């Protein structure tokens, strides 16, 4: 059974009524997305800002309802049985939220409790997980707000891992981190994959990260996944006279625009629409 199977998922966001002119088109964030993640596989979604990555992750994690289409996690319909699906997965996003004044340990214990893991069960696991990511346990008692972004992001991953999710959804896990923390978090993700039986979907706008972490990479633009294959497979497909193209060149060939152009376009669109 597949970890994730999405079929023709569609999601549009309506502008607030008062800002909408009669009959004005709504913003399509997911435009018929089909995607499968096999058990134990790491699949990356590479797309510029505004391409629909977070909406995709939110639809899988049942935070939003798709307008149409089918989302199944380990065979369970996410729309019909959100509670069941929530128990098998966990999401880590750039905007991971914590109680800033509470310590890392308190935040982790709170996260565990939400998933029905008791404090006495959670404590030794937390120690083990923090050790494995090179997070100094002595600092786990410090308030979150005293920790660097990189350390906070590690705690966010540790929190997700505590609940032993079978499917991990990582939404830009290293965006905004300095190069060293970025590497550490990527190493941690690889460890998670090696040591736990998890299937991972990782959204990123970092080409290097996609190549480093993922078995297969989907290229996303304007709510569509336009290609999905191994990095090698993608490169071979767009190979011209001998040399393999870079992932960046693949993106350009597959979408007809450069990554930067696509991001600029999305920014302009969002400014117009008044979103963030
Ligand atoms: N809550 C929302 N309300 C209105 N528009 C949204 C909302 N969330 C996302 N969008 C729009 O959907 C599109 C995809 O956004 P998102 O999924 O956040 O992309 P990404 O994560 O790739 O940057 C963007 O145009 C964005 O403005
Ligand atoms: Mg996003």
PDB file of C-alpha atoms and ligand atoms in Angstrom:
ATOM      1  CA  UNK A   1       0.000   0.000   0.000  1.00  0.00           C
ATOM      2  CA  UNK A   2       1.232   3.462  -0.833  1.00  0.00           C
ATOM      3  CA  UNK A   3       2.074   5.996   1.851  1.00  0.00           C
ATOM      4  CA  UNK A   4       0.328   8.710  -0.112  1.00  0.00           C
ATOM      5  CA  UNK A   5      -1.857   8.732  -3.145  1.00  0.00           C
ATOM      6  CA  UNK A   6      -3.404  11.936  -4.463  1.00  0.00           C
ATOM      7  CA  UNK A   7      -5.571  11.939  -7.524  1.00  0.00           C
ATOM      8  CA  UNK A   8      -6.547  15.058  -9.426  1.00  0.00           C
ATOM      9  CA  UNK A   9      -6.666  17.327  -6.385  1.00  0.00           C
ATOM     10  CA  UNK A  10      -7.969  20.811  -6.957  1.00  0.00           C
ATOM     11  CA  UNK A  11      -8.090  23.780  -4.579  1.00  0.00           C
ATOM     12  CA  UNK A  12      -8.945  27.392  -5.252  1.00  0.00           C
ATOM     13  CA  UNK A  13      -8.896  30.218  -2.741  1.00  0.00           C
ATOM     14  CA  UNK A  14     -11.568  32.828  -2.998  1.00  0.00           C
ATOM     15  CA  UNK A  15     -10.720  36.389  -2.301  1.00  0.00           C
ATOM     16  CA  UNK A  16     -12.741  38.035   0.446  1.00  0.00           C
ATOM     17  CA  UNK A  17     -16.128  38.947  -1.085  1.00  0.00           C
ATOM     18  CA  UNK A  18     -15.754  42.684  -0.751  1.00  0.00           C
ATOM     19  CA  UNK A  19     -12.494  42.662  -2.726  1.00  0.00           C
ATOM     20  CA  UNK A  20     -13.915  40.585  -5.540  1.00  0.00           C
ATOM     21  CA  UNK A  21     -15.473  41.962  -8.674  1.00  0.00           C
ATOM     22  CA  UNK A  22     -18.451  40.128 -10.135  1.00  0.00           C
ATOM     23  CA  UNK A  23     -17.394  36.892 -11.766  1.00  0.00           C
ATOM     24  CA  UNK A  24     -13.722  37.471 -11.055  1.00  0.00           C
ATOM     25  CA  UNK A  25     -11.616  34.325 -11.270  1.00  0.00           C
ATOM     26  CA  UNK A  26     -10.416  32.876  -7.998  1.00  0.00           C
ATOM     27  CA  UNK A  27      -6.841  31.895  -7.225  1.00  0.00           C
ATOM     28  CA  UNK A  28      -6.165  28.298  -8.118  1.00  0.00           C
ATOM     29  CA  UNK A  29      -3.536  26.911  -5.723  1.00  0.00           C
ATOM     30  CA  UNK A  30      -3.799  23.229  -6.717  1.00  0.00           C
ATOM     31  CA  UNK A  31      -4.733  22.571 -10.287  1.00  0.00           C
ATOM     32  CA  UNK A  32      -5.327  18.850 -10.657  1.00  0.00           C
ATOM     33  CA  UNK A  33      -2.452  17.400  -8.656  1.00  0.00           C
ATOM     34  CA  UNK A  34      -1.801  13.665  -8.795  1.00  0.00           C
ATOM     35  CA  UNK A  35       1.053  12.310  -6.745  1.00  0.00           C
ATOM     36  CA  UNK A  36       2.106   9.063  -5.118  1.00  0.00           C
ATOM     37  CA  UNK A  37       4.664   8.416  -2.404  1.00  0.00           C
ATOM     38  CA  UNK A  38       5.645   4.792  -1.972  1.00  0.00           C
ATOM     39  CA  UNK A  39       6.265   3.366   1.469  1.00  0.00           C
ATOM     40  CA  UNK A  40       9.769   4.308   2.649  1.00  0.00           C
ATOM     41  CA  UNK A  41      10.272   6.734  -0.195  1.00  0.00           C
ATOM     42  CA  UNK A  42      11.433  10.348   0.044  1.00  0.00           C
ATOM     43  CA  UNK A  43       9.689  12.469  -2.540  1.00  0.00           C
ATOM     44  CA  UNK A  44      10.545  16.116  -3.010  1.00  0.00           C
ATOM     45  CA  UNK A  45       8.342  18.827  -4.415  1.00  0.00           C
ATOM     46  CA  UNK A  46      10.491  21.510  -5.936  1.00  0.00           C
ATOM     47  CA  UNK A  47       8.672  24.695  -6.731  1.00  0.00           C
ATOM     48  CA  UNK A  48       9.152  28.451  -6.462  1.00  0.00           C
ATOM     49  CA  UNK A  49       7.267  30.507  -3.901  1.00  0.00           C
ATOM     50  CA  UNK A  50       3.584  30.558  -4.663  1.00  0.00           C
ATOM     51  CA  UNK A  51       3.555  27.358  -6.704  1.00  0.00           C
ATOM     52  CA  UNK A  52       1.214  25.597  -4.264  1.00  0.00           C
ATOM     53  CA  UNK A  53       3.567  23.503  -2.105  1.00  0.00           C
ATOM     54  CA  UNK A  54       2.153  24.501   1.282  1.00  0.00           C
ATOM     55  CA  UNK A  55      -1.400  24.139   0.030  1.00  0.00           C
ATOM     56  CA  UNK A  56      -0.505  20.626  -1.094  1.00  0.00           C
ATOM     57  CA  UNK A  57       0.888  19.782   2.348  1.00  0.00           C
ATOM     58  CA  UNK A  58      -2.140  21.318   4.070  1.00  0.00           C
ATOM     59  CA  UNK A  59      -4.508  19.281   1.938  1.00  0.00           C
ATOM     60  CA  UNK A  60      -2.665  16.075   2.862  1.00  0.00           C
ATOM     61  CA  UNK A  61      -2.549  16.933   6.551  1.00  0.00           C
ATOM     62  CA  UNK A  62      -6.315  17.668   6.499  1.00  0.00           C
ATOM     63  CA  UNK A  63      -5.861  21.331   7.469  1.00  0.00           C
ATOM     64  CA  UNK A  64      -7.778  22.307   4.353  1.00  0.00           C
ATOM     65  CA  UNK A  65     -10.359  20.463   2.297  1.00  0.00           C
ATOM     66  CA  UNK A  66      -9.692  20.039  -1.387  1.00  0.00           C
ATOM     67  CA  UNK A  67     -12.454  21.310  -3.674  1.00  0.00           C
ATOM     68  CA  UNK A  68     -12.269  18.001  -5.468  1.00  0.00           C
ATOM     69  CA  UNK A  69      -9.976  15.055  -5.921  1.00  0.00           C
ATOM     70  CA  UNK A  70      -8.909  12.195  -3.741  1.00  0.00           C
ATOM     71  CA  UNK A  71      -6.262  12.117  -0.983  1.00  0.00           C
ATOM     72  CA  UNK A  72      -5.351   8.785   0.574  1.00  0.00           C
ATOM     73  CA  UNK A  73      -2.770   8.188   3.275  1.00  0.00           C
ATOM     74  CA  UNK A  74      -1.927   4.500   3.714  1.00  0.00           C
ATOM     75  CA  UNK A  75      -5.146   3.777   1.909  1.00  0.00           C
ATOM     76  CA  UNK A  76      -7.315   5.903   4.219  1.00  0.00           C
ATOM     77  CA  UNK A  77      -9.403   8.682   2.692  1.00  0.00           C
ATOM     78  CA  UNK A  78      -8.156  11.946   4.234  1.00  0.00           C
ATOM     79  CA  UNK A  79     -11.390  13.792   3.551  1.00  0.00           C
ATOM     80  CA  UNK A  80     -13.678  11.112   4.978  1.00  0.00           C
ATOM     81  CA  UNK A  81     -11.477  10.094   7.912  1.00  0.00           C
ATOM     82  CA  UNK A  82      -9.246  13.022   8.866  1.00  0.00           C
ATOM     83  CA  UNK A  83      -8.766  11.834  12.459  1.00  0.00           C
ATOM     84  CA  UNK A  84      -7.417   8.458  11.381  1.00  0.00           C
ATOM     85  CA  UNK A  85      -5.111  10.062   8.832  1.00  0.00           C
ATOM     86  CA  UNK A  86      -3.814  12.635  11.317  1.00  0.00           C
ATOM     87  CA  UNK A  87      -2.561   9.872  13.579  1.00  0.00           C
ATOM     88  CA  UNK A  88      -0.339   8.381  10.881  1.00  0.00           C
ATOM     89  CA  UNK A  89       1.460  11.548   9.922  1.00  0.00           C
ATOM     90  CA  UNK A  90       3.061  14.709  11.104  1.00  0.00           C
ATOM     91  CA  UNK A  91       3.848  18.001   9.467  1.00  0.00           C
ATOM     92  CA  UNK A  92       6.837  20.257  10.004  1.00  0.00           C
ATOM     93  CA  UNK A  93       6.592  23.675   8.428  1.00  0.00           C
ATOM     94  CA  UNK A  94       8.761  26.775   8.254  1.00  0.00           C
ATOM     95  CA  UNK A  95       6.400  28.588  10.517  1.00  0.00           C
ATOM     96  CA  UNK A  96       6.557  25.882  13.201  1.00  0.00           C
ATOM     97  CA  UNK A  97       4.825  27.273  16.249  1.00  0.00           C
ATOM     98  CA  UNK A  98       6.051  26.927  19.796  1.00  0.00           C
ATOM     99  CA  UNK A  99       5.387  28.372  23.192  1.00  0.00           C
ATOM    100  CA  UNK A 100       8.362  30.701  23.035  1.00  0.00           C
ATOM    101  CA  UNK A 101       8.649  31.222  26.790  1.00  0.00           C
ATOM    102  CA  UNK A 102       8.559  27.510  27.538  1.00  0.00           C
ATOM    103  CA  UNK A 103      11.596  25.312  27.193  1.00  0.00           C
ATOM    104  CA  UNK A 104      12.316  23.008  24.279  1.00  0.00           C
ATOM    105  CA  UNK A 105      11.650  20.046  26.562  1.00  0.00           C
ATOM    106  CA  UNK A 106       8.293  21.445  27.699  1.00  0.00           C
ATOM    107  CA  UNK A 107       7.298  22.077  24.098  1.00  0.00           C
ATOM    108  CA  UNK A 108       8.272  18.529  23.146  1.00  0.00           C
ATOM    109  CA  UNK A 109       6.351  17.016  26.062  1.00  0.00           C
ATOM    110  CA  UNK A 110       3.327  19.106  25.163  1.00  0.00           C
ATOM    111  CA  UNK A 111       3.552  17.947  21.542  1.00  0.00           C
ATOM    112  CA  UNK A 112       3.823  14.330  22.685  1.00  0.00           C
ATOM    113  CA  UNK A 113       0.783  14.698  24.945  1.00  0.00           C
ATOM    114  CA  UNK A 114      -1.323  15.959  22.050  1.00  0.00           C
ATOM    115  CA  UNK A 115      -0.662  12.651  20.367  1.00  0.00           C
ATOM    116  CA  UNK A 116      -1.371  10.627  23.490  1.00  0.00           C
ATOM    117  CA  UNK A 117       2.264   9.909  24.353  1.00  0.00           C
ATOM    118  CA  UNK A 118       2.732  10.163  28.129  1.00  0.00           C
ATOM    119  CA  UNK A 119       5.523  12.172  29.762  1.00  0.00           C
ATOM    120  CA  UNK A 120       7.247   9.059  31.107  1.00  0.00           C
ATOM    121  CA  UNK A 121       7.189   7.454  27.669  1.00  0.00           C
ATOM    122  CA  UNK A 122       8.252  10.635  25.951  1.00  0.00           C
ATOM    123  CA  UNK A 123      11.204  11.627  28.158  1.00  0.00           C
ATOM    124  CA  UNK A 124      13.648   8.865  27.228  1.00  0.00           C
ATOM    125  CA  UNK A 125      12.670   9.158  23.564  1.00  0.00           C
ATOM    126  CA  UNK A 126      13.275  12.890  23.616  1.00  0.00           C
ATOM    127  CA  UNK A 127      16.737  12.342  25.067  1.00  0.00           C
ATOM    128  CA  UNK A 128      17.496   9.753  22.391  1.00  0.00           C
ATOM    129  CA  UNK A 129      16.215  11.907  19.557  1.00  0.00           C
ATOM    130  CA  UNK A 130      18.040  15.028  20.736  1.00  0.00           C
ATOM    131  CA  UNK A 131      21.257  13.044  21.142  1.00  0.00           C
ATOM    132  CA  UNK A 132      20.926  11.688  17.635  1.00  0.00           C
ATOM    133  CA  UNK A 133      20.641  15.156  16.123  1.00  0.00           C
ATOM    134  CA  UNK A 134      23.496  16.564  18.136  1.00  0.00           C
ATOM    135  CA  UNK A 135      21.243  18.805  20.172  1.00  0.00           C
ATOM    136  CA  UNK A 136      22.882  19.377  23.552  1.00  0.00           C
ATOM    137  CA  UNK A 137      20.375  17.936  26.050  1.00  0.00           C
ATOM    138  CA  UNK A 138      21.578  20.389  28.680  1.00  0.00           C
ATOM    139  CA  UNK A 139      20.028  23.158  26.596  1.00  0.00           C
ATOM    140  CA  UNK A 140      16.635  21.491  26.349  1.00  0.00           C
ATOM    141  CA  UNK A 141      15.627  23.326  29.521  1.00  0.00           C
ATOM    142  CA  UNK A 142      16.179  26.755  27.974  1.00  0.00           C
ATOM    143  CA  UNK A 143      13.248  28.797  26.705  1.00  0.00           C
ATOM    144  CA  UNK A 144      12.659  28.317  22.983  1.00  0.00           C
ATOM    145  CA  UNK A 145      13.190  32.009  22.349  1.00  0.00           C
ATOM    146  CA  UNK A 146      16.826  31.667  23.461  1.00  0.00           C
ATOM    147  CA  UNK A 147      17.586  29.088  20.776  1.00  0.00           C
ATOM    148  CA  UNK A 148      18.828  29.838  17.265  1.00  0.00           C
ATOM    149  CA  UNK A 149      16.516  29.297  14.288  1.00  0.00           C
ATOM    150  CA  UNK A 150      18.468  26.169  13.374  1.00  0.00           C
ATOM    151  CA  UNK A 151      18.037  24.727  16.860  1.00  0.00           C
ATOM    152  CA  UNK A 152      14.344  25.602  16.869  1.00  0.00           C
ATOM    153  CA  UNK A 153      13.912  23.844  13.567  1.00  0.00           C
ATOM    154  CA  UNK A 154      15.606  20.740  14.972  1.00  0.00           C
ATOM    155  CA  UNK A 155      13.157  20.811  17.866  1.00  0.00           C
ATOM    156  CA  UNK A 156      10.313  21.077  15.356  1.00  0.00           C
ATOM    157  CA  UNK A 157      11.601  17.944  13.607  1.00  0.00           C
ATOM    158  CA  UNK A 158      12.157  16.172  16.913  1.00  0.00           C
ATOM    159  CA  UNK A 159       8.582  16.991  17.923  1.00  0.00           C
ATOM    160  CA  UNK A 160       7.274  15.475  14.700  1.00  0.00           C
ATOM    161  CA  UNK A 161       9.424  12.395  15.189  1.00  0.00           C
ATOM    162  CA  UNK A 162       8.249  11.798  18.760  1.00  0.00           C
ATOM    163  CA  UNK A 163       4.915  10.596  17.507  1.00  0.00           C
ATOM    164  CA  UNK A 164       6.530   8.045  15.146  1.00  0.00           C
ATOM    165  CA  UNK A 165       4.669   9.288  12.098  1.00  0.00           C
ATOM    166  CA  UNK A 166       4.585   6.877   9.190  1.00  0.00           C
ATOM    167  CA  UNK A 167       4.338   9.817   6.817  1.00  0.00           C
ATOM    168  CA  UNK A 168       6.330  12.970   7.458  1.00  0.00           C
ATOM    169  CA  UNK A 169       5.430  16.139   5.628  1.00  0.00           C
ATOM    170  CA  UNK A 170       8.288  18.621   5.634  1.00  0.00           C
ATOM    171  CA  UNK A 171       7.343  22.035   4.302  1.00  0.00           C
ATOM    172  CA  UNK A 172      10.569  23.916   3.604  1.00  0.00           C
ATOM    173  CA  UNK A 173      12.375  22.456   6.616  1.00  0.00           C
ATOM    174  CA  UNK A 174      15.551  24.468   6.038  1.00  0.00           C
ATOM    175  CA  UNK A 175      14.301  27.746   4.595  1.00  0.00           C
ATOM    176  CA  UNK A 176      15.889  30.689   6.373  1.00  0.00           C
ATOM    177  CA  UNK A 177      18.588  28.631   8.063  1.00  0.00           C
ATOM    178  CA  UNK A 178      22.289  29.409   7.833  1.00  0.00           C
ATOM    179  CA  UNK A 179      24.289  26.951   5.696  1.00  0.00           C
ATOM    180  CA  UNK A 180      25.561  24.982   8.674  1.00  0.00           C
ATOM    181  CA  UNK A 181      22.165  24.489  10.319  1.00  0.00           C
ATOM    182  CA  UNK A 182      20.790  23.678   6.902  1.00  0.00           C
ATOM    183  CA  UNK A 183      23.298  20.842   6.508  1.00  0.00           C
ATOM    184  CA  UNK A 184      22.579  19.575  10.024  1.00  0.00           C
ATOM    185  CA  UNK A 185      18.847  19.540   9.479  1.00  0.00           C
ATOM    186  CA  UNK A 186      19.309  17.751   6.137  1.00  0.00           C
ATOM    187  CA  UNK A 187      21.529  15.165   7.799  1.00  0.00           C
ATOM    188  CA  UNK A 188      18.863  14.707  10.443  1.00  0.00           C
ATOM    189  CA  UNK A 189      16.188  14.149   7.829  1.00  0.00           C
ATOM    190  CA  UNK A 190      18.391  11.481   6.244  1.00  0.00           C
ATOM    191  CA  UNK A 191      18.872   9.841   9.646  1.00  0.00           C
ATOM    192  CA  UNK A 192      15.140   9.848  10.241  1.00  0.00           C
ATOM    193  CA  UNK A 193      14.665   8.147   6.950  1.00  0.00           C
ATOM    194  CA  UNK A 194      17.387   5.582   7.605  1.00  0.00           C
ATOM    195  CA  UNK A 195      16.356   4.755  11.176  1.00  0.00           C
ATOM    196  CA  UNK A 196      12.594   4.970  11.100  1.00  0.00           C
ATOM    197  CA  UNK A 197      10.252   3.370   8.696  1.00  0.00           C
ATOM    198  CA  UNK A 198       8.980   6.715   7.472  1.00  0.00           C
ATOM    199  CA  UNK A 199       7.894   7.911   4.116  1.00  0.00           C
ATOM    200  CA  UNK A 200       8.699  11.555   3.582  1.00  0.00           C
ATOM    201  CA  UNK A 201       7.317  14.325   1.410  1.00  0.00           C
ATOM    202  CA  UNK A 202       9.572  17.353   1.448  1.00  0.00           C
ATOM    203  CA  UNK A 203       8.662  20.645  -0.168  1.00  0.00           C
ATOM    204  CA  UNK A 204      11.496  22.959  -0.965  1.00  0.00           C
ATOM    205  CA  UNK A 205      12.544  25.734  -3.253  1.00  0.00           C
ATOM    206  CA  UNK A 206      16.153  24.677  -2.827  1.00  0.00           C
ATOM    207  CA  UNK A 207      17.403  22.630  -5.779  1.00  0.00           C
ATOM    208  CA  UNK A 208      20.419  21.307  -3.890  1.00  0.00           C
ATOM    209  CA  UNK A 209      18.210  20.148  -1.048  1.00  0.00           C
ATOM    210  CA  UNK A 210      15.876  18.337  -3.419  1.00  0.00           C
ATOM    211  CA  UNK A 211      18.806  16.485  -4.995  1.00  0.00           C
ATOM    212  CA  UNK A 212      20.421  15.741  -1.660  1.00  0.00           C
ATOM    213  CA  UNK A 213      17.389  14.300   0.085  1.00  0.00           C
ATOM    214  CA  UNK A 214      14.964  12.885  -2.404  1.00  0.00           C
ATOM    215  CA  UNK A 215      14.504   9.589  -4.210  1.00  0.00           C
ATOM    216  CA  UNK A 216      12.216  11.320  -6.675  1.00  0.00           C
ATOM    217  CA  UNK A 217      11.574  14.985  -7.365  1.00  0.00           C
ATOM    218  CA  UNK A 218       8.372  16.597  -8.561  1.00  0.00           C
ATOM    219  CA  UNK A 219       8.581  19.939 -10.297  1.00  0.00           C
ATOM    220  CA  UNK A 220       5.701  22.193  -9.342  1.00  0.00           C
ATOM    221  CA  UNK A 221       4.525  25.401 -10.932  1.00  0.00           C
ATOM    222  CA  UNK A 222       1.214  27.241 -10.765  1.00  0.00           C
ATOM    223  CA  UNK A 223      -0.522  24.482  -8.840  1.00  0.00           C
ATOM    224  CA  UNK A 224       0.581  21.713 -11.179  1.00  0.00           C
ATOM    225  CA  UNK A 225       3.189  19.000 -10.842  1.00  0.00           C
ATOM    226  CA  UNK A 226       4.656  19.096 -14.314  1.00  0.00           C
ATOM    227  CA  UNK A 227       7.313  16.394 -13.927  1.00  0.00           C
ATOM    228  CA  UNK A 228       8.071  13.689 -11.384  1.00  0.00           C
ATOM    229  CA  UNK A 229      11.077  11.408 -11.536  1.00  0.00           C
ATOM    230  CA  UNK A 230      14.472  10.711 -10.007  1.00  0.00           C
ATOM    231  CA  UNK A 231      16.929  13.609 -10.378  1.00  0.00           C
ATOM    232  CA  UNK A 232      18.794  11.486 -12.884  1.00  0.00           C
ATOM    233  CA  UNK A 233      15.670  10.581 -14.772  1.00  0.00           C
ATOM    234  CA  UNK A 234      14.671  14.235 -15.018  1.00  0.00           C
ATOM    235  CA  UNK A 235      18.096  15.208 -16.286  1.00  0.00           C
ATOM    236  CA  UNK A 236      18.155  12.450 -18.851  1.00  0.00           C
ATOM    237  CA  UNK A 237      14.765  13.477 -20.123  1.00  0.00           C
ATOM    238  CA  UNK A 238      15.975  16.988 -20.825  1.00  0.00           C
ATOM    239  CA  UNK A 239      19.432  16.020 -21.963  1.00  0.00           C
ATOM    240  CA  UNK A 240      20.673  17.777 -25.055  1.00  0.00           C
ATOM    241  CA  UNK A 241      23.855  16.824 -26.915  1.00  0.00           C
ATOM    242  CA  UNK A 242      25.834  14.912 -24.342  1.00  0.00           C
ATOM    243  CA  UNK A 243      26.101  16.724 -21.027  1.00  0.00           C
ATOM    244  CA  UNK A 244      23.346  16.240 -18.428  1.00  0.00           C
ATOM    245  CA  UNK A 245      21.583  19.486 -17.542  1.00  0.00           C
ATOM    246  CA  UNK A 246      21.452  20.808 -13.985  1.00  0.00           C
ATOM    247  CA  UNK A 247      18.171  20.654 -12.087  1.00  0.00           C
ATOM    248  CA  UNK A 248      17.824  24.369 -12.698  1.00  0.00           C
ATOM    249  CA  UNK A 249      18.051  23.801 -16.435  1.00  0.00           C
ATOM    250  CA  UNK A 250      15.530  20.975 -16.131  1.00  0.00           C
ATOM    251  CA  UNK A 251      13.149  23.350 -14.356  1.00  0.00           C
ATOM    252  CA  UNK A 252      13.554  25.883 -17.146  1.00  0.00           C
ATOM    253  CA  UNK A 253      13.004  23.293 -19.873  1.00  0.00           C
ATOM    254  CA  UNK A 254      10.021  21.721 -18.101  1.00  0.00           C
ATOM    255  CA  UNK A 255       8.210  24.951 -17.226  1.00  0.00           C
ATOM    256  CA  UNK A 256       9.420  27.432 -19.819  1.00  0.00           C
ATOM    257  CA  UNK A 257      10.534  29.875 -17.146  1.00  0.00           C
ATOM    258  CA  UNK A 258      13.460  30.186 -14.812  1.00  0.00           C
ATOM    259  CA  UNK A 259      13.012  29.616 -11.111  1.00  0.00           C
ATOM    260  CA  UNK A 260      13.612  33.285 -10.336  1.00  0.00           C
ATOM    261  CA  UNK A 261      11.129  34.453 -12.944  1.00  0.00           C
ATOM    262  CA  UNK A 262       8.514  32.119 -11.547  1.00  0.00           C
ATOM    263  CA  UNK A 263       9.083  33.461  -8.026  1.00  0.00           C
ATOM    264  CA  UNK A 264       8.855  37.056  -9.190  1.00  0.00           C
ATOM    265  CA  UNK A 265       5.634  36.327 -11.010  1.00  0.00           C
ATOM    266  CA  UNK A 266       4.161  34.718  -7.895  1.00  0.00           C
ATOM    267  CA  UNK A 267       5.187  37.696  -5.788  1.00  0.00           C
ATOM    268  CA  UNK A 268       3.546  40.141  -8.154  1.00  0.00           C
ATOM    269  CA  UNK A 269       0.401  38.021  -8.184  1.00  0.00           C
ATOM    270  CA  UNK A 270       0.295  37.927  -4.408  1.00  0.00           C
ATOM    271  CA  UNK A 271       0.834  41.669  -4.129  1.00  0.00           C
ATOM    272  CA  UNK A 272      -2.087  42.196  -6.460  1.00  0.00           C
ATOM    273  CA  UNK A 273      -4.248  39.778  -4.523  1.00  0.00           C
ATOM    274  CA  UNK A 274      -3.158  41.243  -1.196  1.00  0.00           C
ATOM    275  CA  UNK A 275      -1.913  37.918   0.151  1.00  0.00           C
ATOM    276  CA  UNK A 276       1.028  38.191   2.558  1.00  0.00           C
TER     277      UNK A 276
HETATM  278  N1  LIG B   1      -5.210  31.020   2.755  1.00  0.00           N
HETATM  279  C1  LIG B   1      -5.059  31.485   1.509  1.00  0.00           C
HETATM  280  N2  LIG B   1      -5.892  32.427   1.015  1.00  0.00           N
HETATM  281  C2  LIG B   1      -5.753  32.892  -0.248  1.00  0.00           C
HETATM  282  N3  LIG B   1      -4.797  32.485  -1.097  1.00  0.00           N
HETATM  283  C3  LIG B   1      -3.925  31.558  -0.661  1.00  0.00           C
HETATM  284  C4  LIG B   1      -3.999  31.007   0.670  1.00  0.00           C
HETATM  285  N4  LIG B   1      -2.994  30.094   0.813  1.00  0.00           N
HETATM  286  C5  LIG B   1      -2.337  30.076  -0.359  1.00  0.00           C
HETATM  287  N5  LIG B   1      -2.886  30.959  -1.237  1.00  0.00           N
HETATM  288  C6  LIG B   1      -2.431  31.198  -2.614  1.00  0.00           C
HETATM  289  O1  LIG B   1      -2.237  29.950  -3.253  1.00  0.00           O
HETATM  290  C7  LIG B   1      -1.056  29.964  -4.036  1.00  0.00           C
HETATM  291  C8  LIG B   1      -0.110  28.877  -3.564  1.00  0.00           C
HETATM  292  O2  LIG B   1       0.368  29.213  -2.275  1.00  0.00           O
HETATM  293  P1  LIG B   1       1.258  28.243  -1.390  1.00  0.00           P
HETATM  294  O3  LIG B   1       0.624  26.900  -1.380  1.00  0.00           O
HETATM  295  O4  LIG B   1       1.494  28.901  -0.095  1.00  0.00           O
HETATM  296  O5  LIG B   1       2.593  28.171  -2.254  1.00  0.00           O
HETATM  297  P2  LIG B   1       4.089  27.804  -1.806  1.00  0.00           P
HETATM  298  O6  LIG B   1       4.024  27.082  -0.517  1.00  0.00           O
HETATM  299  O7  LIG B   1       4.625  27.000  -2.933  1.00  0.00           O
HETATM  300  O8  LIG B   1       4.820  29.111  -1.681  1.00  0.00           O
HETATM  301  C9  LIG B   1      -0.467  31.364  -3.910  1.00  0.00           C
HETATM  302  O9  LIG B   1      -0.868  32.125  -5.023  1.00  0.00           O
HETATM  303  C10 LIG B   1      -1.072  31.873  -2.632  1.00  0.00           C
HETATM  304  O10 LIG B   1      -1.215  33.259  -2.669  1.00  0.00           O
HETATM  305 MG1  LIG B   2       5.015  27.388   1.256  1.00  0.00          MG
END
